[in-house]
Structure formats: structure tokens, C-alpha cells
Coordinates of C-alpha atoms and ligand atoms in Angstrom, one line a residue:
M1 CA -41.5 -14.3 171.8
T2 CA -38.8 -12.0 171.3
T3 CA -36.9 -10.4 174.2
R4 CA -38.6 -7.1 173.9
Q5 CA -42.2 -8.9 173.6
K6 CA -41.2 -10.6 176.8
I7 CA -40.2 -7.3 178.6
L8 CA -43.8 -5.7 177.2
S9 CA -45.6 -8.5 178.4
E10 CA -44.4 -8.2 181.7
L11 CA -45.0 -4.8 182.0
G12 CA -48.4 -5.3 181.0
R13 CA -48.8 -8.0 184.3
Q14 CA -47.2 -5.8 186.7
T15 CA -49.5 -4.8 189.6
E16 CA -47.0 -3.7 192.0
P17 CA -45.5 -0.2 191.2
W18 CA -41.9 -0.1 190.4
D19 CA -39.6 1.5 193.3
V20 CA -37.7 3.6 190.5
L21 CA -38.8 4.3 186.9
V22 CA -36.1 6.3 185.0
I23 CA -37.1 8.2 181.8
G24 CA -34.3 8.6 179.3
G25 CA -31.4 5.8 178.4
G26 CA -28.3 8.0 178.3
A27 CA -25.3 8.3 180.4
T28 CA -27.3 9.9 183.3
G29 CA -30.5 7.8 183.0
L30 CA -28.8 4.4 182.8
G31 CA -26.2 5.5 185.8
A32 CA -29.4 6.2 187.8
A33 CA -31.1 2.9 186.9
V34 CA -27.8 1.0 187.8
E35 CA -27.6 2.7 190.9
A36 CA -31.0 2.1 191.9
A37 CA -30.8 -1.6 191.0
A38 CA -27.6 -2.0 192.9
R39 CA -29.3 -1.1 195.7
G40 CA -31.8 -3.7 195.6
Y41 CA -34.7 -1.4 194.3
R42 CA -37.1 -2.6 191.6
T43 CA -36.1 -0.7 188.8
L44 CA -37.3 0.4 185.4
L45 CA -35.9 2.5 182.4
V46 CA -37.8 3.6 179.5
E47 CA -35.9 5.3 176.4
R48 CA -37.8 6.6 173.4
A49 CA -35.3 5.9 170.9
D50 CA -32.1 3.6 171.2
F51 CA -29.9 3.6 174.5
A52 CA -27.3 6.5 174.1
K53 CA -29.0 7.7 171.0
E54 CA -28.4 11.4 171.7
T55 CA -25.7 13.1 173.4
S56 CA -24.1 9.8 175.1
S57 CA -22.9 8.5 172.1
R58 CA -21.8 11.9 170.6
S59 CA -18.9 13.1 173.0
T60 CA -15.2 13.5 172.6
K61 CA -14.5 9.8 174.2
L62 CA -12.7 11.1 177.1
V63 CA -12.6 9.8 180.5
H64 CA -11.3 12.9 182.2
G65 CA -11.2 15.4 185.2
G66 CA -11.3 18.0 182.5
V67 CA -7.9 20.0 182.4
R68 CA -9.9 23.1 181.3
Y69 CA -11.8 23.5 184.5
L70 CA -8.7 23.6 186.3
E71 CA -7.9 27.1 184.7
Q72 CA -11.7 27.8 185.8
M73 CA -10.6 27.0 189.1
N74 CA -13.3 24.3 189.6
F75 CA -11.3 21.9 191.8
T76 CA -14.2 20.3 193.2
L77 CA -15.5 19.2 189.5
V78 CA -11.8 18.1 188.7
L79 CA -11.2 16.3 191.7
D80 CA -14.7 14.3 191.7
A81 CA -14.2 13.6 187.9
L82 CA -10.5 12.3 188.4
R83 CA -11.9 10.0 191.1
E84 CA -14.6 8.6 188.7
R85 CA -12.3 8.5 186.1
G86 CA -9.7 5.9 188.2
H87 CA -13.1 3.8 189.3
M88 CA -14.3 3.7 185.5
L89 CA -10.9 2.2 184.7
R90 CA -11.0 -0.5 187.4
N91 CA -14.4 -1.3 186.7
A92 CA -14.6 -1.5 183.0
P93 CA -11.1 -2.1 182.0
H94 CA -12.6 -3.5 178.6
L95 CA -14.0 0.0 177.8
V96 CA -11.8 2.5 179.5
H97 CA -8.0 2.7 179.0
D98 CA -5.2 5.1 179.6
L99 CA -4.2 7.6 176.8
S100 CA -1.0 9.7 176.5
F101 CA -1.6 13.2 175.5
V102 CA 0.9 15.8 174.4
V103 CA 0.4 19.8 174.7
P104 CA 2.6 21.3 171.9
A105 CA 4.3 24.3 173.3
Y106 CA 5.1 26.8 170.5
S107 CA 6.4 29.6 173.1
Y108 CA 9.0 29.2 176.0
F109 CA 6.3 30.5 178.4
S110 CA 3.4 28.0 177.8
L111 CA 6.2 25.0 178.8
P112 CA 6.2 26.0 182.3
Y113 CA 2.7 27.4 182.6
Y114 CA 1.0 24.2 181.2
G115 CA 3.6 22.0 182.8
M116 CA 2.5 23.2 186.1
G117 CA -1.2 22.9 185.4
L118 CA -0.9 19.3 184.4
K119 CA 1.4 18.3 187.0
L120 CA -1.4 19.6 189.4
Y121 CA -4.0 18.0 187.3
E122 CA -1.9 14.5 188.1
R123 CA -1.3 15.3 191.8
L124 CA -5.0 15.6 192.0
S125 CA -5.8 12.0 190.9
G126 CA -3.8 11.0 193.8
K127 CA -3.7 7.2 193.9
L128 CA -6.1 6.9 191.1
S129 CA -3.4 8.7 188.9
F130 CA -2.9 7.4 185.0
G131 CA 0.5 8.3 185.0
R132 CA 3.2 11.0 185.2
S133 CA 3.2 14.1 183.5
E134 CA 6.6 15.1 182.0
L135 CA 8.2 18.3 179.9
L136 CA 9.4 17.1 176.4
S137 CA 12.2 18.6 174.3
R138 CA 11.2 19.7 170.9
K139 CA 12.6 16.6 169.2
D140 CA 10.5 14.2 171.8
A141 CA 7.2 16.3 171.1
L142 CA 7.8 15.7 167.2
E143 CA 8.5 12.1 167.8
R144 CA 5.2 11.6 169.9
L145 CA 3.6 13.8 167.6
P146 CA 4.3 13.3 163.9
G147 CA 2.5 15.2 161.5
V148 CA 2.4 18.3 164.0
K149 CA 3.3 21.5 162.5
S150 CA 7.1 21.8 163.6
E151 CA 7.8 25.5 162.9
G152 CA 8.1 27.5 165.9
L153 CA 7.6 24.2 168.3
R154 CA 9.7 24.7 171.5
G155 CA 8.7 21.2 173.0
G156 CA 5.7 19.8 174.4
I157 CA 4.1 18.6 178.0
L158 CA 2.9 14.7 178.2
Y159 CA 0.1 14.0 180.4
H160 CA -2.4 10.8 180.8
D161 CA -6.0 10.7 180.8
G162 CA -8.7 8.3 180.0
Q163 CA -10.5 7.3 176.8
F164 CA -13.4 5.1 176.4
D165 CA -16.3 4.1 174.1
D166 CA -19.2 6.0 175.2
A167 CA -21.8 4.0 173.5
R168 CA -20.4 1.0 174.3
Y169 CA -20.1 2.1 177.7
A170 CA -23.9 2.7 178.0
I171 CA -24.6 -1.0 176.5
A172 CA -22.3 -2.3 179.4
L173 CA -24.3 -0.3 181.9
L174 CA -27.7 -1.5 180.4
R175 CA -26.3 -5.4 180.7
T176 CA -25.3 -4.8 184.3
L177 CA -28.7 -3.3 184.8
Q178 CA -30.2 -6.5 183.4
D179 CA -27.7 -8.5 185.4
L180 CA -28.7 -6.5 188.6
G181 CA -32.3 -7.7 187.8
G182 CA -33.4 -4.2 186.4
T183 CA -35.3 -3.7 183.4
A184 CA -34.7 -1.5 180.5
I185 CA -36.7 -0.9 177.0
N186 CA -35.8 1.2 174.2
Y187 CA -38.4 2.9 171.8
V188 CA -40.6 3.4 174.6
E189 CA -41.4 7.1 175.3
A190 CA -43.0 8.8 178.3
T191 CA -45.6 11.0 176.9
G192 CA -47.6 11.8 180.1
L193 CA -46.9 12.1 183.9
I194 CA -49.6 10.1 186.3
E195 CA -50.1 12.1 189.4
R196 CA -52.3 11.1 192.1
G197 CA -53.1 13.7 195.0
G198 CA -50.9 15.9 193.4
K199 CA -47.9 13.2 193.7
I200 CA -46.1 11.7 190.9
A201 CA -47.3 8.2 190.7
G202 CA -46.1 6.8 187.1
I203 CA -46.1 7.8 183.5
R204 CA -48.3 7.4 180.5
A205 CA -46.1 5.4 177.9
H206 CA -46.1 4.8 174.2
D207 CA -44.4 1.7 172.5
C208 CA -43.0 3.2 169.5
E209 CA -42.8 0.2 167.3
E210 CA -46.4 -1.1 167.9
D211 CA -47.7 2.3 168.5
A212 CA -49.5 1.3 171.6
E213 CA -50.3 3.3 174.9
F214 CA -50.0 1.9 178.3
D215 CA -49.4 3.1 181.9
V216 CA -46.5 2.2 184.1
M217 CA -46.9 3.2 188.1
A218 CA -43.8 4.0 190.3
R219 CA -42.7 5.3 193.5
A220 CA -40.1 7.5 192.4
V221 CA -39.9 8.8 188.6
I222 CA -36.6 10.1 187.4
N223 CA -36.5 12.7 184.5
A224 CA -33.0 12.1 182.9
C225 CA -34.1 13.2 179.3
G226 CA -30.7 15.2 178.6
V227 CA -31.5 18.5 176.5
H228 CA -35.2 17.3 176.8
V229 CA -35.7 17.5 180.7
E230 CA -37.4 20.5 180.3
D231 CA -40.1 19.1 177.9
T232 CA -40.7 16.2 180.7
L233 CA -40.9 19.1 183.2
A234 CA -43.5 21.0 181.1
L235 CA -45.7 17.6 181.5
D236 CA -45.5 18.5 185.3
G237 CA -46.6 21.9 184.8
R238 CA -43.2 23.8 184.7
P239 CA -42.6 26.3 181.8
R240 CA -39.8 25.5 179.6
G241 CA -36.9 27.9 179.0
S242 CA -35.5 28.8 182.3
L243 CA -33.3 25.8 183.2
L244 CA -31.1 24.6 180.3
A245 CA -28.5 26.7 177.9
I246 CA -28.0 23.9 175.2
S247 CA -24.5 24.0 173.2
Q248 CA -23.6 22.2 170.6
G249 CA -19.9 20.4 169.8
S250 CA -19.0 19.0 166.8
H251 CA -16.4 16.6 165.6
F252 CA -14.5 15.5 162.4
V253 CA -13.1 12.0 162.0
L254 CA -9.9 11.8 159.8
P255 CA -7.8 8.9 158.6
R256 CA -5.0 8.2 161.2
S257 CA -2.4 9.1 158.6
F258 CA -3.2 13.1 160.2
L259 CA -1.6 12.2 163.2
P260 CA 0.1 8.5 163.1
G261 CA 1.2 6.7 166.6
N262 CA -0.8 6.3 169.9
T263 CA -0.6 9.7 171.4
A264 CA -3.4 12.5 171.3
L265 CA -2.9 16.0 170.6
M266 CA -4.3 18.7 173.1
I267 CA -4.5 22.0 171.9
P268 CA -5.0 24.2 175.4
K269 CA -6.0 27.2 173.6
T270 CA -7.7 27.6 170.1
S271 CA -8.4 30.8 168.3
D272 CA -11.8 31.0 170.2
G273 CA -10.1 30.2 173.6
R274 CA -11.4 26.5 173.5
V275 CA -9.5 23.2 174.3
L276 CA -9.3 21.0 171.2
F277 CA -8.4 17.6 170.8
A278 CA -7.0 15.0 168.2
I279 CA -7.5 11.7 169.6
P280 CA -6.9 8.3 168.2
W281 CA -10.0 6.1 168.4
H282 CA -10.4 2.6 166.7
G283 CA -7.9 3.4 164.1
A284 CA -9.3 6.7 163.2
L285 CA -8.6 10.2 164.5
V286 CA -11.2 12.2 166.2
V287 CA -10.9 15.9 166.1
G288 CA -13.0 18.1 168.4
T289 CA -15.0 19.8 169.8
T290 CA -16.7 23.1 169.2
D291 CA -19.1 25.0 171.8
V292 CA -21.9 26.8 170.0
P293 CA -25.1 28.0 171.6
V294 CA -28.4 26.6 170.2
D295 CA -32.0 27.4 170.6
K296 CA -33.3 24.2 169.1
T297 CA -32.6 20.3 169.9
S298 CA -32.7 17.7 167.3
P299 CA -31.9 13.8 167.8
E300 CA -29.9 14.4 164.7
P301 CA -27.9 18.0 164.9
R302 CA -25.8 18.7 162.2
A303 CA -22.4 20.6 162.3
L304 CA -23.1 24.2 161.8
P305 CA -20.9 26.1 158.6
E306 CA -19.0 28.0 161.3
E307 CA -18.0 24.6 163.1
K308 CA -16.9 23.1 160.2
Q309 CA -14.9 26.2 159.2
F310 CA -13.2 26.5 162.7
L311 CA -12.4 22.7 162.6
G312 CA -11.1 22.9 159.3
E313 CA -8.9 26.0 160.1
T314 CA -7.7 24.5 163.3
I315 CA -6.5 21.3 161.7
A316 CA -4.9 23.3 159.1
R317 CA -2.9 25.3 161.5
Y318 CA -1.6 22.3 163.4
F319 CA -1.3 19.9 160.9
G320 CA -0.2 22.1 157.8
H321 CA -2.9 21.5 155.7
A322 CA -7.0 21.4 156.1
P323 CA -8.4 18.1 155.2
R324 CA -10.2 17.4 151.9
G325 CA -13.9 16.6 151.7
D326 CA -12.9 13.0 150.6
E327 CA -10.7 12.7 153.9
I328 CA -13.2 13.6 156.6
L329 CA -14.6 10.1 157.0
S330 CA -17.4 11.6 159.3
V331 CA -18.8 14.4 160.8
W332 CA -21.0 14.4 164.0
S333 CA -22.4 16.6 166.7
G334 CA -24.1 16.4 170.2
L335 CA -25.9 18.6 172.2
R336 CA -25.0 19.4 176.1
P337 CA -27.7 19.8 178.5
L338 CA -26.0 23.0 180.6
V339 CA -27.4 24.5 183.8
R340 CA -28.1 28.2 182.7
K341 CA -26.6 30.7 184.9
G342 CA -27.7 34.2 184.0
N343 CA -26.4 35.4 180.5
A344 CA -22.9 33.5 181.0
K345 CA -21.3 32.1 177.6
T346 CA -22.0 28.4 177.6
S347 CA -18.2 27.4 177.4
K348 CA -18.0 29.2 180.8
L349 CA -21.1 27.2 182.2
S350 CA -20.0 24.8 185.0
R351 CA -20.2 20.8 184.1
D352 CA -21.5 20.3 187.4
H353 CA -24.8 18.2 187.7
T354 CA -28.0 19.7 189.1
I355 CA -30.8 17.7 190.8
L356 CA -34.6 19.4 191.2
V357 CA -37.4 17.9 193.1
A358 CA -40.8 19.3 191.5
P359 CA -43.5 19.9 194.2
S360 CA -45.0 16.6 192.9
G361 CA -41.9 14.5 193.6
L362 CA -40.6 14.5 190.1
I363 CA -37.0 14.5 190.3
T364 CA -34.7 15.9 187.5
V365 CA -31.0 15.3 186.9
T366 CA -29.1 17.0 184.2
G367 CA -25.5 18.7 183.5
G368 CA -22.5 16.8 184.1
K369 CA -20.5 14.9 182.3
W370 CA -20.0 11.2 181.0
T371 CA -17.1 10.7 183.6
T372 CA -19.4 11.8 186.4
Y373 CA -22.4 9.6 185.7
R374 CA -22.1 7.3 188.3
R375 CA -22.0 10.1 191.1
M376 CA -24.8 11.9 189.4
G377 CA -26.5 8.5 189.7
Q378 CA -25.7 8.2 193.4
D379 CA -26.8 11.6 194.3
T380 CA -30.1 11.3 192.2
I381 CA -31.1 7.7 193.9
D382 CA -30.1 9.5 197.3
R383 CA -32.8 12.1 196.6
A384 CA -35.4 9.7 195.3
A385 CA -35.3 7.3 198.2
Q386 CA -35.9 10.3 200.6
V387 CA -38.8 11.6 198.3
A388 CA -40.5 8.1 197.6
E389 CA -39.6 7.0 201.2
L390 CA -37.9 3.9 199.8
P391 CA -36.0 2.0 202.4
K392 CA -32.8 3.7 202.9
R393 CA -29.9 1.6 201.5
P394 CA -26.0 2.8 200.9
S395 CA -24.5 3.2 197.5
T396 CA -22.5 0.1 196.3
T397 CA -21.6 1.2 192.7
L398 CA -18.0 2.8 193.4
D399 CA -16.7 -0.7 192.9
L400 CA -19.4 -2.2 191.1
K401 CA -17.6 -4.2 188.0
L402 CA -19.6 -3.6 184.9
H403 CA -20.6 -6.2 182.8
G404 CA -17.8 -7.8 180.6
W405 CA -15.5 -7.1 183.3
A406 CA -12.7 -9.7 183.0
A407 CA -9.8 -10.5 185.4
N408 CA -7.6 -11.1 182.0
P409 CA -8.4 -10.0 179.0
T410 CA -9.6 -12.6 176.8
D411 CA -8.4 -13.4 173.2
A412 CA -9.0 -10.4 170.8
N413 CA -8.4 -10.9 167.3
S414 CA -8.4 -6.9 167.1
A415 CA -8.3 -3.7 169.4
W416 CA -11.7 -3.2 168.8
E417 CA -12.8 -6.8 170.0
T418 CA -11.4 -6.0 173.5
I419 CA -14.6 -4.0 174.1
Y420 CA -16.6 -7.2 174.4
G421 CA -14.6 -8.3 177.6
S422 CA -15.7 -11.6 179.1
D423 CA -18.4 -11.6 176.4
L424 CA -15.8 -12.3 173.6
P425 CA -15.7 -16.1 173.9
A426 CA -19.5 -16.4 173.2
L427 CA -19.5 -13.6 170.6
Q428 CA -16.7 -15.5 168.9
A429 CA -18.5 -18.9 169.1
L430 CA -21.2 -17.7 167.1
S431 CA -19.2 -17.8 163.9
D432 CA -18.5 -21.6 165.3
Q433 CA -22.1 -22.3 164.4
E434 CA -22.1 -20.2 161.3
P435 CA -18.7 -19.6 159.7
A436 CA -20.2 -17.2 157.3
L437 CA -20.6 -14.7 160.3
D438 CA -16.9 -14.4 160.7
A439 CA -16.8 -12.1 157.6
F440 CA -15.9 -8.6 158.1
L441 CA -19.2 -6.2 157.3
H442 CA -16.8 -3.9 155.1
P443 CA -13.1 -4.1 154.1
R444 CA -12.6 -0.5 155.8
L445 CA -14.2 -1.4 159.1
P446 CA -13.0 -4.1 161.8
F447 CA -16.8 -5.2 162.6
R448 CA -17.9 -8.7 161.9
R449 CA -21.0 -10.3 161.0
R450 CA -21.4 -11.8 163.9
E451 CA -21.7 -8.7 166.1
V452 CA -25.2 -7.9 164.2
V453 CA -26.4 -11.2 165.5
W454 CA -25.1 -10.7 169.1
A455 CA -26.2 -7.2 169.0
A456 CA -29.6 -8.3 168.2
R457 CA -30.2 -11.3 170.7
Y458 CA -28.2 -9.7 173.6
E459 CA -27.8 -5.9 173.2
M460 CA -31.5 -4.8 172.3
A461 CA -30.4 -3.6 169.0
R462 CA -33.7 -2.9 167.0
T463 CA -32.7 -0.9 163.8
V464 CA -29.7 -1.0 161.3
E465 CA -28.9 2.5 162.9
D466 CA -28.5 0.8 166.4
V467 CA -26.1 -1.7 165.0
L468 CA -24.2 0.8 162.8
A469 CA -24.1 3.6 165.0
R470 CA -24.0 2.3 168.7
R471 CA -23.2 -1.5 168.9
T472 CA -20.3 -1.1 166.3
R473 CA -19.3 2.5 165.7
A474 CA -19.3 2.2 162.2
L475 CA -21.2 5.6 161.2
F476 CA -19.0 7.4 163.8
L477 CA -15.9 6.0 162.2
D478 CA -16.5 6.2 158.6
A479 CA -19.9 7.2 157.2
R480 CA -19.2 6.0 153.5
A481 CA -18.2 2.5 154.5
A482 CA -21.2 2.4 157.2
I483 CA -23.8 3.2 154.2
E484 CA -22.0 0.6 152.1
A485 CA -22.4 -2.1 154.9
A486 CA -25.8 -1.3 155.7
P487 CA -27.4 -3.6 153.4
A488 CA -25.9 -6.8 155.0
V489 CA -26.6 -5.4 158.4
A490 CA -30.2 -5.1 157.4
G491 CA -30.2 -8.8 156.0
I492 CA -29.0 -10.4 159.3
L493 CA -31.1 -8.1 161.6
A494 CA -34.3 -9.2 159.7
R495 CA -33.3 -12.6 160.1
E496 CA -32.8 -12.4 163.8
L497 CA -35.8 -10.1 164.6
H498 CA -38.4 -12.2 162.3
R499 CA -38.8 -9.1 160.1
C500 CA -40.5 -8.9 156.8
D501 CA -39.1 -7.5 153.2
S502 CA -40.9 -4.4 153.5
W503 CA -39.5 -3.6 157.0
K504 CA -35.9 -4.5 156.0
E505 CA -36.4 -2.1 152.9
N506 CA -37.6 0.7 155.1
D507 CA -35.1 0.5 157.9
L508 CA -32.6 0.7 155.4
L509 CA -33.8 3.6 153.5
S510 CA -34.3 5.4 157.1
F511 CA -30.7 4.5 158.1
Q512 CA -29.3 5.7 154.8
E513 CA -31.1 9.0 155.2
T514 CA -29.7 9.3 158.6
A515 CA -26.3 8.6 157.6
K516 CA -25.9 11.1 155.0
G517 CA -25.8 13.5 157.8
Y518 CA -22.6 12.1 158.8
L519 CA -21.0 12.7 155.3
Y520 CA -19.0 16.1 155.1
E521 CA -20.5 18.6 153.0
E522 CA -19.1 21.9 152.2
Ligands
FAD601 C1 -19.9 17.4 171.9 C2 -19.5 17.0 173.3 C3 -18.6 16.4 174.0 C4 -18.5 15.7 175.2 N1 -17.4 15.2 175.5 C5 -17.6 14.6 176.6 C6 -16.1 14.0 176.9 O1 -15.1 13.5 176.2 N2 -16.3 13.3 178.1 C7 -17.3 13.6 179.4 O2 -17.1 13.0 180.4 N3 -18.3 14.2 178.8 C8 -18.6 14.8 177.6 N4 -19.8 15.3 177.3 C9 -20.8 15.2 178.3 C10 -21.5 13.9 177.9 O3 -21.5 13.5 176.7 C11 -22.8 14.3 178.6 O4 -23.1 14.9 179.7 C12 -23.6 13.0 178.6 O5 -24.0 12.2 177.7 C13 -25.5 13.4 178.8 O6 -25.9 12.4 179.2 P1 -27.8 12.3 179.4 O7 -28.1 11.0 179.6 O8 -27.8 13.5 180.4 O9 -28.2 12.8 178.1 P2 -28.8 11.8 176.8 O10 -27.5 11.1 176.4 O11 -29.0 13.0 175.6 O12 -29.7 11.1 177.0 C14 -31.2 11.4 177.5 C15 -31.8 10.5 176.7 O13 -33.1 10.8 177.1 C16 -34.1 10.1 175.9 N5 -35.4 10.8 176.1 C17 -35.8 12.2 175.9 N6 -37.3 12.5 176.4 C18 -37.5 11.1 176.7 C19 -39.0 10.9 177.1 N7 -40.2 11.6 176.9 N8 -39.3 9.6 177.0 C20 -38.2 8.5 177.1 N9 -37.0 9.0 176.7 C21 -36.9 10.2 176.4 C22 -33.3 10.3 174.8 O14 -33.9 9.8 173.6 C23 -32.0 10.5 175.0 O15 -31.5 8.9 174.8 C24 -19.6 15.9 175.8 C25 -20.9 16.3 175.4 C26 -21.0 16.9 174.2 C27 -22.2 17.3 173.6

């Protein structure tokens, strides 16, 4: 029996309702589930696609207080997020690290203006500071940012912030939830709500792999469906359209030659008044993001022509030339679930989170940022415990080390491998048993065949896309290389999951179709 079959058969045998049932396996849902399980509540999470399939794998990869929220004078959000940033680094040092950023100053006025702002940012982080901010001379700024336009450059401001791998962090949360005795299953959708006496009592679930329906009963049900929270609220009778404003953000991934070195570039005000980053990530350079209101959701949003034009023009302005099509290694977009406030522009909407309790007792949590996922989980489970009258227990997640945490980082052959933390020796041992698994999946990618086996056995990967998009980050780093690596991944996965040839072909085709959307097109 596979792990998935075991979980499904356990679900079928449950007679006692779960204490907490979370719908949605992104940052918000996984954070709430870990919070509940850490308090000792019997916890189940269902995700209709893969964990972090939607927004939570498409962030700009920053663990940050949000410099731009300082300009909006939202000090509470910045303070809370800076505190969370510090704890994310302590609790998951294999996934989060300090990164130096430089703001290039092209006017003498911007040096003291941004210099003071970033000093305040550093001070607000207090004991959890990632490092001192400094004013840089023109020469030092250029040394830190080789490749950036030198004409008119007066100097720069150096500051520190956090960087992470969002989808891998989601997998670490999944494994932590399991370590705590919680249960999570992907490819199971909540298609209906079960109410008893007007109160929420569970969900109707659909197993998307086997096309089977079943009921799951729970004392507290949490709606953590990201940009889809209003669909779940509609199942509870609330009309759609009043809660969320959805905004799309897109990124280009470029070769590191655009910005060699280990420092990120932060542009505090682009031509449309946004903050834009160019950040080294797993050997490539991520440039983003945009902020465009959209009225439709999609699990695979595509960059709009105006976003591509804006990114190309901004890159040209700061790096001297726009990237050629073949230099854009991957293009990806995500949708922000922002809580609506009148007709305010999406870029001005708060990144604070919101928790709603419906008359039925359904708890909805939305908004927020990846960086504040733990705090969102804590607040949500406080409300859930009240609403469902669960025994009151304090939060323990602030200092909870995530799965993979290691006091001394283990021997990694590459920077990429450090993300496995304390699991790395066991992962490496797979190739001792089968040396062919040591081979790389593709000459341009840092991922090895053994990671496919690991993902299938221990990380609930079910498809080629799960492996290439979220267990490894191939699709986000180099879409062409990911497409070329896909047949090898399909072969290993089919063997691990006991799948037949037609499954392999269909899954490969489905991946190729999705992956085409990450290739740059004019
Ligand atoms: C472009 C962009 C850049 C960002 N950059 C940063 C950043 O650098 N740092 C930062 O801190 N934050 C950042 N954010 C914000 C952060 O990514 C989001 O706040 C966070 O990922 C939202 O997570 P979520 O779990 O609420 O949503 P999601 O990740 O979308 O998860 C919701 C999940 O619910 C599932 N689901 C929906 N309906 C059902 C159902 N009926 N049954 C079962 N499952 C269901 C979906 O499949 C999905 O996986 C960024 C956001 C965007 C869009």
C-alpha cells in the first residue's frame, strides 16, 4: 500500500471527528495546520492540487518586514513581519538565509532619504536584526552591483533581509505537521460543507486521483484557500465578490551574468511607483514583481503583455539592455489574495491578514504574507479553539524547529542541497544503494535523480510537475531545461509510484503543456 492509500484508508476508518480540518495547502493552511497539531489538536489538511501549487510557490522569495510598508507607515505590519523573519531564520536555517541588498542612488537626495528609512528598518528588527545598513560610495555600490548602470550613480545603501525557498518551506511545514502527528493529503478537494443544526460539522471531499467522494467530520473547519476563499464561503451561502481584491505579480528569471555576485538589487521606486527586486536565487537571478489587478483566478496565471513590457523596460533601465527572449529562463506569476478596501488600488491595499468567522462557524483566513504565515496560523487557531470549544492550549510555534533543522549543517555537495537540512545524509544514501541516482537530471540544473525518488517516497510528490516545480525548482529556474528533464523524471516517478506506461505518457504531456506557459513569448 502506498503512503497515499494508507492515509485515505485511515480517513475512511475515522469515526471520531477531527479537532481541526484545514482546507488549502499553501503557506496559510500549512501554517494553521502546524499550529493546531503543535497544540495537540487532531489535525487534517486537504489540498486539491499539490502543496504550494498556487501563490505559495510563486512569491519573490523574500522573508521580509517589507521596506515599502514603512513608507505606507504600517509600522505594526513591519514590526510583526520582522519578528517573524527572525524566527523563521532560527527555526529553519536550512531554508532561510540572510541576503545583502543594495539600493542604488541616482540622486544625492535619495541617499539620506533611503539611508534613514533603511536604518529605521534595521532598528525595528531589534535583537533579531540580520545586519547593519550602511551608506556606500559610488565605487562600493558598483563593486556590489556589477552590471548595474553606472551613469549618474551617486552611491548606494546596503541593507539586509531574508531570502528563502517558498515551495521547499511549504514541504518542510508538511513534514513538520506529520512529525507532530498531523495528517495532510494532496489531490483531495473540499467540494461541499456539511452542516448540522446550522453549524459546520465537516466537508464533502473529492479524491481527485481516484475520482471518489467521501465525508470528513471535524469540530473546526478552516478555509485557507488563498484567492479561492470566496468559493468556499459561497458553499456556506455567502455571495462572492465582496471580500477579496486579487492582484497578479510576475517575475522574469535571468542568467546570473546580469548581476554577478551575491548582492541583490532593490529599486525602491519604479516608473509605476513600485518596489522591484533583482535577487540571486539558486544560481539564477529573479526579477520582480508587478502588481496588476485581475478579476479571474487561475491555478496557472500567465504574465500579461504589459507586465512583460514593464519588466523588460525596467531591466533595460538598470542593466543597460533588455534581456533577449532566449535569456529569459522562466516567467512565472502569482495571485495575491488581498482584502478589499473600497476602491483602493491593489498596490495600496494592506498586507495584514484577516480572519472571518461565519454564522456557521466556518473560519476563513486570508491576506497576509508568506513571512507572517506562522502568526496567521496562531491567530486562526486561537479563534478556532474558541469557536469549536476545543480545550484551550497556548501556541508553541514561535520557537518550533521545522523538519530538517540541524545544529550543524551537513555536508552538502552544492548550495542547493543544503535545503534538505538534516535529511541530506539519508537522501545521499539513496545513491549508495543505486549509483545511477547520483546523476544530474539536466546539465544546467543542480538537481539529481535521487531527489525524484526522495520526493515520491517522503514528500508526497505525485506528478512530474510536483517534482520539477515544487520539490526541485527546475520549472521556476529554467523552463526549457525542466521540459528536457521531464522524461527522466517521469520514468523514475512511474517506477516509484507503480504507475503504468500510459500514466507516464499522460503525466508527461500534462507537464509539457503547463511548462510551455513558463517559456518567454513576445
Ligand atoms: C507575486 C507575489 C510575490 C510575493 N512575494 C512575497 C514575498 O517575497 N514574501 C512574502 O512574505 N510574501 C510574498 N507574497 C505573498 C505570499 O506569497 C502569499 O501571502 C501566500 O503565499 C498566500 O498563501 P495562501 O496559502 O493564502 O494561498 P495559496 O498558496 O494560493 O494556497 C491556497 C491553496 O488552497 C487550495 N485550494 C483552493 N480551493 C480548495 C478546495 N476547495 N479544496 C482544497 N484545496 C483548495 C489551492 O489549491 C491552493 O494550493 C507574494 C505574493 C505574490 C502573488
